[in-house]
Tab-separated table of C-alpha atoms and ligand atoms in Angstrom:
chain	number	residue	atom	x	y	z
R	4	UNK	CA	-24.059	13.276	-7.555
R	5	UNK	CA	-22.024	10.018	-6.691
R	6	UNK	CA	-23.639	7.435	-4.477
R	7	UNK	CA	-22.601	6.656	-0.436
R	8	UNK	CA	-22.202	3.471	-0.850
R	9	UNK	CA	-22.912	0.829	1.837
R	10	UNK	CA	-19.314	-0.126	1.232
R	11	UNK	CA	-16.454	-0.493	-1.227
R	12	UNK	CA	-14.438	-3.473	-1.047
R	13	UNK	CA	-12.077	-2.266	-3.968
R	14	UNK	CA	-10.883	1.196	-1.394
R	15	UNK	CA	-9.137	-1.646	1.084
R	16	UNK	CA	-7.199	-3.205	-1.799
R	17	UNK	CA	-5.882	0.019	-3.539
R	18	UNK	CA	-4.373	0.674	-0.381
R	19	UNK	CA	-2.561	-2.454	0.485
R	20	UNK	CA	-2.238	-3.877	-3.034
R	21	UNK	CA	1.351	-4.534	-3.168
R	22	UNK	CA	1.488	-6.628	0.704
R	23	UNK	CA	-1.602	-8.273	-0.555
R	24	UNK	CA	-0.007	-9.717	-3.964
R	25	UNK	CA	2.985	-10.707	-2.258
R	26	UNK	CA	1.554	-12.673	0.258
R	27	UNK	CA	-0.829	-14.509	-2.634
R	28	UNK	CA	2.547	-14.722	-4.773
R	29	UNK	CA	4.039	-16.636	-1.896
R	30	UNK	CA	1.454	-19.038	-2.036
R	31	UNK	CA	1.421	-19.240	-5.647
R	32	UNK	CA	4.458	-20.228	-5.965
R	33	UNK	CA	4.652	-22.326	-2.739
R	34	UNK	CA	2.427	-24.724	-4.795
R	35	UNK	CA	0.705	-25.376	-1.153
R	36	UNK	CA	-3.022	-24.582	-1.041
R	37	UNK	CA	-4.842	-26.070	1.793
R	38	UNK	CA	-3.859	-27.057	4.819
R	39	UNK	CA	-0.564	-25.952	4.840
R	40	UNK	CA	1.675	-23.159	6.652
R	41	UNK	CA	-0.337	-20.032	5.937
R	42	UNK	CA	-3.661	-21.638	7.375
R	43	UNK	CA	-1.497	-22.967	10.381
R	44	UNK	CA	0.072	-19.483	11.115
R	45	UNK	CA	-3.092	-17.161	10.470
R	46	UNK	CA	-4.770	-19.916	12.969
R	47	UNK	CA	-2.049	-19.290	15.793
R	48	UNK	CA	-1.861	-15.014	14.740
R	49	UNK	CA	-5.976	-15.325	15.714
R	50	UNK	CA	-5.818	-17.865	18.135
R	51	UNK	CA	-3.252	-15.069	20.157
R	52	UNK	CA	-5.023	-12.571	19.572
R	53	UNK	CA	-8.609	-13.864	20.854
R	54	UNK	CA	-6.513	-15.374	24.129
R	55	UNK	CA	-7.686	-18.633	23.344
R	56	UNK	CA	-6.370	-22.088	23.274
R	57	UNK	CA	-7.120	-23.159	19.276
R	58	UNK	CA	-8.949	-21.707	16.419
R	59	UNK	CA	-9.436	-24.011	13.629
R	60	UNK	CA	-10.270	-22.397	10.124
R	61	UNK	CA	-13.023	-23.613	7.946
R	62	UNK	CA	-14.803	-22.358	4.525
R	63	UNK	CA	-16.885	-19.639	6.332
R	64	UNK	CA	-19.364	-18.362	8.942
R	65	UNK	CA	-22.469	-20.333	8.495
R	66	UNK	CA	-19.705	-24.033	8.297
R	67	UNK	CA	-18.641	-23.143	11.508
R	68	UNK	CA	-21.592	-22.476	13.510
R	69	UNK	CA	-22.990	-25.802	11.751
R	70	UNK	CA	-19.449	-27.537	12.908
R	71	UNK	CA	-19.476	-25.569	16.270
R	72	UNK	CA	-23.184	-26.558	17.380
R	73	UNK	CA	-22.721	-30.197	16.267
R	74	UNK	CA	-19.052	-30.352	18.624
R	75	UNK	CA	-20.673	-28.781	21.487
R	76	UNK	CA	-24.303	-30.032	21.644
R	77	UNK	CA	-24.537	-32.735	24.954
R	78	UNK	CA	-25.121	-36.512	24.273
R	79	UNK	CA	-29.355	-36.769	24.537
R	80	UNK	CA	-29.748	-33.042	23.297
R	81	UNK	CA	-31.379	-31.611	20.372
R	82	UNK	CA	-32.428	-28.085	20.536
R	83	UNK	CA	-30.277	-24.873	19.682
R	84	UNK	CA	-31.755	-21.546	21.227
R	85	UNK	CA	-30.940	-17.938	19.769
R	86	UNK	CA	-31.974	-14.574	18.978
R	87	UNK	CA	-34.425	-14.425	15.675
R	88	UNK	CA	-33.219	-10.766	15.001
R	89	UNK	CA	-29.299	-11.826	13.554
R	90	UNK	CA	-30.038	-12.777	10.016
R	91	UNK	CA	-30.730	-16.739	10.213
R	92	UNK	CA	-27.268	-17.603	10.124
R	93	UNK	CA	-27.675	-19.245	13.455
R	94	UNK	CA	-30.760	-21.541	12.563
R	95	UNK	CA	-29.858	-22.355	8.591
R	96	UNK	CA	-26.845	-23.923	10.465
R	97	UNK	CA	-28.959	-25.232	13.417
R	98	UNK	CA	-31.140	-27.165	10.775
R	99	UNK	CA	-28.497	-27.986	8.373
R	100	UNK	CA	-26.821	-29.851	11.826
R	101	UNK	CA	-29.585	-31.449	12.217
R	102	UNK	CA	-30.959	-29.880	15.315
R	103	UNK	CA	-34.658	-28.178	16.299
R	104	UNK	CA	-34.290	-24.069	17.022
R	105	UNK	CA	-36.065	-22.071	19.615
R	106	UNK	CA	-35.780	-18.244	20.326
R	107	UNK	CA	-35.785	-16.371	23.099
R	108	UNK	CA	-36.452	-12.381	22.459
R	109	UNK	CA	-33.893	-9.242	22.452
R	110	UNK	CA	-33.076	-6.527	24.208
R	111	UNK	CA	-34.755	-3.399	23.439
R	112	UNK	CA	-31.533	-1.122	23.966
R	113	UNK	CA	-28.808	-3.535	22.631
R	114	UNK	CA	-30.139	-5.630	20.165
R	115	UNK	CA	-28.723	-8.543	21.403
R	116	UNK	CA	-30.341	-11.905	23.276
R	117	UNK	CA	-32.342	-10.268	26.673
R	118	UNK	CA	-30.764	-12.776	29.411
R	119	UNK	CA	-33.411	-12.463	31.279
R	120	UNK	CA	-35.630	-14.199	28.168
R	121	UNK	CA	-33.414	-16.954	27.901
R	122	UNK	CA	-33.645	-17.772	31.556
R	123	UNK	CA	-37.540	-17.554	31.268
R	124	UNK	CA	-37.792	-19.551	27.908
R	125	UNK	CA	-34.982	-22.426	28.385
R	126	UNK	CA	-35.763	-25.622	28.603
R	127	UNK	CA	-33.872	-29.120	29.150
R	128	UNK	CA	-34.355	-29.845	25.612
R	129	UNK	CA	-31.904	-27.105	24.892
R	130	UNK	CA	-27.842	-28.146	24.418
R	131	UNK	CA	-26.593	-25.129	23.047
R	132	UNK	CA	-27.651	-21.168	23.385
R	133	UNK	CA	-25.719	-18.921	20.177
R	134	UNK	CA	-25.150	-15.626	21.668
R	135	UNK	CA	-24.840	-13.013	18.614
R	136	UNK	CA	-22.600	-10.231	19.285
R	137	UNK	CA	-24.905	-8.522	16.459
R	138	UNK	CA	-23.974	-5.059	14.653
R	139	UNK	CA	-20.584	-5.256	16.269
R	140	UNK	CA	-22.103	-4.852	19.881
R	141	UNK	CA	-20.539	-7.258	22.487
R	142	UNK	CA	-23.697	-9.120	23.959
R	143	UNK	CA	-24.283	-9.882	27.454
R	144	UNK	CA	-22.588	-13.113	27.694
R	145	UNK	CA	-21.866	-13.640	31.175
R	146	UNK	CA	-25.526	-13.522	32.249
R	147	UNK	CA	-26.435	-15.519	28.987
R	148	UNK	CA	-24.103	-18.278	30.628
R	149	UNK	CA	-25.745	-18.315	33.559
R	150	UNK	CA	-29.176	-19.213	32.431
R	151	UNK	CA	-27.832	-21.530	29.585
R	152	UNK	CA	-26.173	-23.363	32.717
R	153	UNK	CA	-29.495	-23.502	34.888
R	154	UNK	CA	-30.281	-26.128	32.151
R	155	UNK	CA	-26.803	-27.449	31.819
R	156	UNK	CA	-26.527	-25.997	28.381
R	157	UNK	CA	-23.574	-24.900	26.109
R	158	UNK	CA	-23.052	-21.112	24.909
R	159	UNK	CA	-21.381	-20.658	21.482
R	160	UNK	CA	-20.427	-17.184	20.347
R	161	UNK	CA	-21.219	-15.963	17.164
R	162	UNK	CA	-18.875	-12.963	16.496
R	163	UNK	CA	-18.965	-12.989	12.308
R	164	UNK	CA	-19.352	-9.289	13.263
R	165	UNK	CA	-17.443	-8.496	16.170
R	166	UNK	CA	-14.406	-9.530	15.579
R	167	UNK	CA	-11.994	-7.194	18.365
R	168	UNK	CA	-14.405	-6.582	20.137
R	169	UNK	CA	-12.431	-6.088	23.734
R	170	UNK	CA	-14.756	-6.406	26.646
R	171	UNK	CA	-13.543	-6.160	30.492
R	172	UNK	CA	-13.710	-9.625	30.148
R	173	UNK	CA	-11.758	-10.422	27.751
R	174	UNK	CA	-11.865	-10.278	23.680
R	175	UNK	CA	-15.477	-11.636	22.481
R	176	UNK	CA	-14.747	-14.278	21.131
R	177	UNK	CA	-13.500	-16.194	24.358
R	178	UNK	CA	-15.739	-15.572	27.089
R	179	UNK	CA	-18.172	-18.791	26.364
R	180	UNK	CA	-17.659	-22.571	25.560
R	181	UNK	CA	-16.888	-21.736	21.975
R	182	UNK	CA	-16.999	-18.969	19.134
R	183	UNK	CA	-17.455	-18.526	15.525
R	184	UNK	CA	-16.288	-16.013	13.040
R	185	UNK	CA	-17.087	-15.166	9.279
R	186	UNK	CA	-14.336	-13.554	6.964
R	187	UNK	CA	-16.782	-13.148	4.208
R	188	UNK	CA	-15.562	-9.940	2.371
R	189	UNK	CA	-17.334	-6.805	4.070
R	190	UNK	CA	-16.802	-7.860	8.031
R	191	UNK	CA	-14.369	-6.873	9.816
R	192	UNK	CA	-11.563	-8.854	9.050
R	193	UNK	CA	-12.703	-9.525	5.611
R	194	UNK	CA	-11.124	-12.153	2.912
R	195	UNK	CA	-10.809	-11.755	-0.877
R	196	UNK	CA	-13.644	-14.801	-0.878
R	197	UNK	CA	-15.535	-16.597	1.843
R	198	UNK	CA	-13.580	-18.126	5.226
R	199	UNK	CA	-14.462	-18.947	8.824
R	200	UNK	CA	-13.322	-19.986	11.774
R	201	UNK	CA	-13.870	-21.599	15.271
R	202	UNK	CA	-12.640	-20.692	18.406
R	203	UNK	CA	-12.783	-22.496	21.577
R	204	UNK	CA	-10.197	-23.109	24.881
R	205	UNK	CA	-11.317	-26.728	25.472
R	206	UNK	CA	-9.067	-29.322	24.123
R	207	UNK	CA	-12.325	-31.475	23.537
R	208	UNK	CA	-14.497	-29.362	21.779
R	209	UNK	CA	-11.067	-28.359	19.326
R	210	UNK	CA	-10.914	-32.168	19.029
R	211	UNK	CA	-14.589	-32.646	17.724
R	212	UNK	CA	-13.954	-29.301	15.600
R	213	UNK	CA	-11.096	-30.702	13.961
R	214	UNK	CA	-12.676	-34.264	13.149
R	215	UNK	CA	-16.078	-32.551	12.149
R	216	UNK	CA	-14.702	-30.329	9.418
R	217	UNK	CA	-12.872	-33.025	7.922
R	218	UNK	CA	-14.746	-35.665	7.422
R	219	UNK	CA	-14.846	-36.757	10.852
R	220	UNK	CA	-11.511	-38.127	10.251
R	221	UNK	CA	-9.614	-38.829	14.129
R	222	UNK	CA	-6.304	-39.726	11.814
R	223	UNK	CA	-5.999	-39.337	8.103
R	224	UNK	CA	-8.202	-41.895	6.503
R	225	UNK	CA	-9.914	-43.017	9.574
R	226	UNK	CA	-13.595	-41.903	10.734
R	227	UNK	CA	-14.007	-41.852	14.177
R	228	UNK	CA	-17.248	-40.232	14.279
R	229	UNK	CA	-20.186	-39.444	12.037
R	230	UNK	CA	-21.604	-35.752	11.072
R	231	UNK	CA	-18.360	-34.736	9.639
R	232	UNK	CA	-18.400	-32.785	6.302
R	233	UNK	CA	-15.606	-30.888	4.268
R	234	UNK	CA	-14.915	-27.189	5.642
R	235	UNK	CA	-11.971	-25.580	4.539
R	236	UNK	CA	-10.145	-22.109	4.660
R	237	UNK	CA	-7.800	-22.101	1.731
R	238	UNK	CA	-4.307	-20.519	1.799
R	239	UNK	CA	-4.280	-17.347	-0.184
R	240	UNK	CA	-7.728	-16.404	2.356
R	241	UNK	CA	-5.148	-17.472	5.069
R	242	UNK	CA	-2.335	-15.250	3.785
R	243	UNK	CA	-4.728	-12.524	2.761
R	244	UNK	CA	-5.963	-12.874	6.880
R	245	UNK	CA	-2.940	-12.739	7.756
R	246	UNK	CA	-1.837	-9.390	6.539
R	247	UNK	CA	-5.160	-7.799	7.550
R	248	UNK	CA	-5.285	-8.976	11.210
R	249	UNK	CA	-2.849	-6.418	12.703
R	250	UNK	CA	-5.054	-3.412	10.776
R	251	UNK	CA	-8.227	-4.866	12.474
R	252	UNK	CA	-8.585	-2.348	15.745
R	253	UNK	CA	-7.597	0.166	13.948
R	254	UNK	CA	-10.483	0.023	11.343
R	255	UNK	CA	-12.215	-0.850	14.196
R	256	UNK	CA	-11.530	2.563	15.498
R	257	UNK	CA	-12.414	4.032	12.033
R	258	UNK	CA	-15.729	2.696	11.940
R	259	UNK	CA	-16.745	3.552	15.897
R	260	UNK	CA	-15.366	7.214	15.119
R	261	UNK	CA	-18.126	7.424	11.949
R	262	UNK	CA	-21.110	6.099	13.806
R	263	UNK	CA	-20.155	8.339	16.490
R	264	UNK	CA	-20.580	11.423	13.729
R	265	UNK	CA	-24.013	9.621	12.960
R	266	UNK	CA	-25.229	9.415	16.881
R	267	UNK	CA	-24.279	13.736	16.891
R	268	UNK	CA	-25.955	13.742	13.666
R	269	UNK	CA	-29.341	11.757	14.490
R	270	UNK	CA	-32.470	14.515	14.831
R	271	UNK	CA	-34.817	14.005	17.067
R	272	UNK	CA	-37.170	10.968	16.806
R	273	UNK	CA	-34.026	8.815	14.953
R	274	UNK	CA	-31.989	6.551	17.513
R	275	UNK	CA	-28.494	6.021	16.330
R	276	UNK	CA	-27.445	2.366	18.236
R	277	UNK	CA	-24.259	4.038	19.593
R	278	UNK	CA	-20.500	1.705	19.152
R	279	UNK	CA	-18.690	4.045	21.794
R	280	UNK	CA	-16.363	2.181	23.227
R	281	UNK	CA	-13.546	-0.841	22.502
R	282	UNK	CA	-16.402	-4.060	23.394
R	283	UNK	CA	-18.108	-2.842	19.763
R	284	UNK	CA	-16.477	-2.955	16.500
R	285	UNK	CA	-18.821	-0.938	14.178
R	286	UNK	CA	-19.540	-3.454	12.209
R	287	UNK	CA	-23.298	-2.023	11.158
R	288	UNK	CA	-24.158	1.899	11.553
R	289	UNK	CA	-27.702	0.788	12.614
R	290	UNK	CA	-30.642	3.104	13.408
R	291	UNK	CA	-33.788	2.925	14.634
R	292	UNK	CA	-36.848	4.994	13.466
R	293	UNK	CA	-40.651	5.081	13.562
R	294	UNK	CA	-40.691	5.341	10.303
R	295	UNK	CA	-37.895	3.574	8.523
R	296	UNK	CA	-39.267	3.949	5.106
R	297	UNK	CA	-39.804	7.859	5.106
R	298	UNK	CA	-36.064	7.981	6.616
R	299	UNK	CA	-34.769	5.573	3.666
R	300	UNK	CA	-36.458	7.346	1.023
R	301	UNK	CA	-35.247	10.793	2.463
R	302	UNK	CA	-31.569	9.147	2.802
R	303	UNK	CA	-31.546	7.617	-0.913
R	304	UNK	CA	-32.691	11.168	-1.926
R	305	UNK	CA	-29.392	12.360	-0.880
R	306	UNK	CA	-27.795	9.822	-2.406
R	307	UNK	CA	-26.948	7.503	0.371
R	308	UNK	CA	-27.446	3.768	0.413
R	309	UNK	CA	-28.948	2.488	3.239
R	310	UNK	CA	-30.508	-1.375	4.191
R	311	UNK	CA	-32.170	-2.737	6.450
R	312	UNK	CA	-30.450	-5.697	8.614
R	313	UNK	CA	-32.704	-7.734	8.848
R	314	UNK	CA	-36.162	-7.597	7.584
R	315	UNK	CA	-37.379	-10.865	8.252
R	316	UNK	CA	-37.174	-12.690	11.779
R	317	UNK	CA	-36.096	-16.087	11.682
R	318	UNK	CA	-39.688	-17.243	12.927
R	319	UNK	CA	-41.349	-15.686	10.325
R	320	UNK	CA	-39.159	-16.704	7.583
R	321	UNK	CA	-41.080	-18.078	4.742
R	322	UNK	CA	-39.278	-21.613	4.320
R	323	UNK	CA	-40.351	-22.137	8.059
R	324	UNK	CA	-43.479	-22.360	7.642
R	325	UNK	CA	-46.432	-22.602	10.432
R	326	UNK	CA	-43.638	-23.958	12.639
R	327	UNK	CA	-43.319	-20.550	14.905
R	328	UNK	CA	-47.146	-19.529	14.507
R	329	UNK	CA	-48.127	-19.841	18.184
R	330	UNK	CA	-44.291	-17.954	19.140
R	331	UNK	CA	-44.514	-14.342	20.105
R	332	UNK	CA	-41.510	-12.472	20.443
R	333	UNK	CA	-42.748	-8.323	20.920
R	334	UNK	CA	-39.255	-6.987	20.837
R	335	UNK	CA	-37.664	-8.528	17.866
R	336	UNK	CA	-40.277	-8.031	15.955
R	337	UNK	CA	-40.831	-4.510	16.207
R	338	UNK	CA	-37.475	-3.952	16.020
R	339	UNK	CA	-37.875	-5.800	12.326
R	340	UNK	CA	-39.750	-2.735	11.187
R	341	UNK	CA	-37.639	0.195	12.797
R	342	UNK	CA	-34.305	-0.549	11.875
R	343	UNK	CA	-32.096	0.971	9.053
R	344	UNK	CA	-28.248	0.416	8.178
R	345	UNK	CA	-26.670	3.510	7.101
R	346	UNK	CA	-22.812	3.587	5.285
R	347	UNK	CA	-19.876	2.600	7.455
R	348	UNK	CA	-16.574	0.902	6.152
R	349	UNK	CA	-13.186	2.708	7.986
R	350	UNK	CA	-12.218	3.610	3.972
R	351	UNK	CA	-15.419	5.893	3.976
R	352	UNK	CA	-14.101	9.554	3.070
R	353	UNK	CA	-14.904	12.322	5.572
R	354	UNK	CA	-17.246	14.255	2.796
R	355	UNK	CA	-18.828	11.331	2.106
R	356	UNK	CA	-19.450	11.005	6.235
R	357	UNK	CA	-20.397	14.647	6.227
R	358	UNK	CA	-22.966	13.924	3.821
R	359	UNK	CA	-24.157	11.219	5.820
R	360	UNK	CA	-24.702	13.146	8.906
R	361	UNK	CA	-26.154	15.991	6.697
R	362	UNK	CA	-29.315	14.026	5.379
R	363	UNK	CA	-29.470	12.452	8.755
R	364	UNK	CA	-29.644	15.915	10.568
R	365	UNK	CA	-32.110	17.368	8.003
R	366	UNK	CA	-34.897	14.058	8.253
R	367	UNK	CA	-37.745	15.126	10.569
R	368	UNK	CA	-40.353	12.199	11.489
C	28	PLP	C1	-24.134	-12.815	12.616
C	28	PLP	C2	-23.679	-13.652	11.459
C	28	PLP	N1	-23.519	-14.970	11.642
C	28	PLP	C3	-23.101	-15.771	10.643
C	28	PLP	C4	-22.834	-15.274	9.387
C	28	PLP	C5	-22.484	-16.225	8.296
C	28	PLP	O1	-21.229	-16.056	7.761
C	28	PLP	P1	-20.900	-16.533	6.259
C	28	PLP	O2	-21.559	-15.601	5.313
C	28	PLP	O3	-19.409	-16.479	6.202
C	28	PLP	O4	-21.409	-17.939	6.130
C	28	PLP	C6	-22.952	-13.883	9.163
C	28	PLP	C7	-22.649	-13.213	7.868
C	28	PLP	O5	-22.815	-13.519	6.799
C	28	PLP	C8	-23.402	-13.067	10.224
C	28	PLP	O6	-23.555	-11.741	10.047
């Protein structure tokens, strides 16, 4: 029997093959390869979309919450706080800027930073609180402001997995001081190769985003500031972007309508996070279990790939040390041993979702 597979990037290409080459012809032949009018458009197409003021492209995810937490961290700050359940994305860049992390724990329901947590656990050492819209979920991020603001603190987005996510706020993505995004391949809005982006509605923060990525340049040739680096999206990724962007809520809608088979699916003792509604973008079919290695071993006996997203918290990471010994965070880390990604990409086949559900339905704890 053939394999689920946790995705397959090649089922997106076979489909728009022909747009695809012809936008990367254009390029080819433009001779133009960074920096030039495919970048500039794909940043205005996004920028319109989100509803905010600028988006400024850079190499990928991880760059531009690096590039994003150095713009928006306050003069005399030092400390970033986040969730320790989103894959250390948010603290490689946190260290890599320079800065000391904290956490604050999660939600048991949602996954995402627990407000409340953040309000009890924030300190004035704290500039800038990432918010992780994590699994595709939109996060709680108007209560998240609020306590980040008790200690005058900046809130920075990270949506390298909800991308279209429409709250009744808005699109996540503008509803803090700034937001990131990740094109890497098997998001959302995925690129043939890595990219990233920045998004923000402040004219200052786009300023300090723009100088950062390029070598803190203010003016071609001239450094205004230091802590710049080199972060670039190229132009094909731009062009590529660019004819994906207007598919996005659709394969949104493809990937919320297979998670939804999985929540009817789900027997009982198996939670299936549900992605019911337009504020989540199905980025991760995600379910929790008691035990999440009898339900992986049943599900790769019916041939279907699962993972597990993620298995290590970022306090317990290995390279980290002692550093988090004392730190106790109950939620996250249970949640480390009960979750378990199942197959969802909006080119999965409806017998291959069928045969999903079927090993899911069949699983008893
Ligand atoms: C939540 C989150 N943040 C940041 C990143 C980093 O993005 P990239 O791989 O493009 O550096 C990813 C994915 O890889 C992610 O899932």
């Amino acid at each position: 029997m053939d394999w689920v597979p946790m995705n397959d990037l090649s089922r997106a290409v076979v489909t728009h093959r022909d747009a695809l080459m012809s936008g990367m012809t254009k390029v080819l032949d433009s001779g133009w390869f960074l920096l030039g009018p495919q970048t500039a458009a794909f940043a205005e197409e996004l920028a319109s979309y989100l509803d905010v003021s600028h988006v400024v492209p850079v190499g990928n995810g991880t760059d531009a919450l690096e590039i994003a937490l150095k713009a928006l961290m306050p003069e005399g700050r030092t400390t970033v706080l986040c969730a320790a359940n989103a894959g250390g994305y948010g603290t490689v860049a946190a260290r890599r800027a320079g800065f000391d992390v904290t956490y604050a724990d999660v939600d048991a329901a949602t996954h995402c930073l627990d407000a409340a947590d953040v309000a009890a656990r924030i300190t004035d050492a704290v500039g800038v609180v990432i918010v992780t819209h994590l699994y595709g979920r939109a996060a709680d991020v108007a209560a998240t402001v609020e306590a980040a603001r008790s200690v005058g603190a900046m809130v920075l987005e990270d949506c390298a997995q909800s991308l279209g996510g429409l709250t009744g706020d808005g699109r996540v993505g503008s509803l803090a001081d700034a937001a990131t995004f990740s094109f890497y391949p098997t998001k959302n809005l995925g690129a043939l190769g890595d990219g990233g982006a920045i998004a923000t509605s402040s004219d200052d923060v786009a300023a300090a985003v723009r100088r950062l990525h390029q070598y803190g340049w203010e003016s071609k040739y001239r450094i205004a500031g230091e802590g710049g680096r080199n972060s670039r999206l190229d132009e094909l990724q731009a062009a590529v972007l660019s004819h994906r962007l207007p598919h996005l809520d659709d394969w949104n809608a493809a990937r919320r309508a297979v998670i939804s088979t999985y929540v009817e699916a789900a027997p009982d003792g198996v939670r299936v996070l549900p992605a019911s509604d337009a504020s989540h973008t199905g980025h991760l079919a995600v379910v929790e279990a008691d035990d999440r290695e009898a339900l992986r071993a049943h599900m790769e006996a019916a041939y279907v790939r699962t993972d597990v997203h993620y298995p290590i918290p970022d306090h317990r990471q290995p390279a980290y040390g002692s550093r988090f010994e004392e730190l106790s965070l109950p939620v996250t880390e249970r949640l480390a041993q009960r979750v378990l990604s199942l197959p969802v990409f909006p080119e999965l086949r409806q017998d291959e979702i069928s045969r999903v559900g079927a090993a899911l339905a069949s699983f008893h704890s």
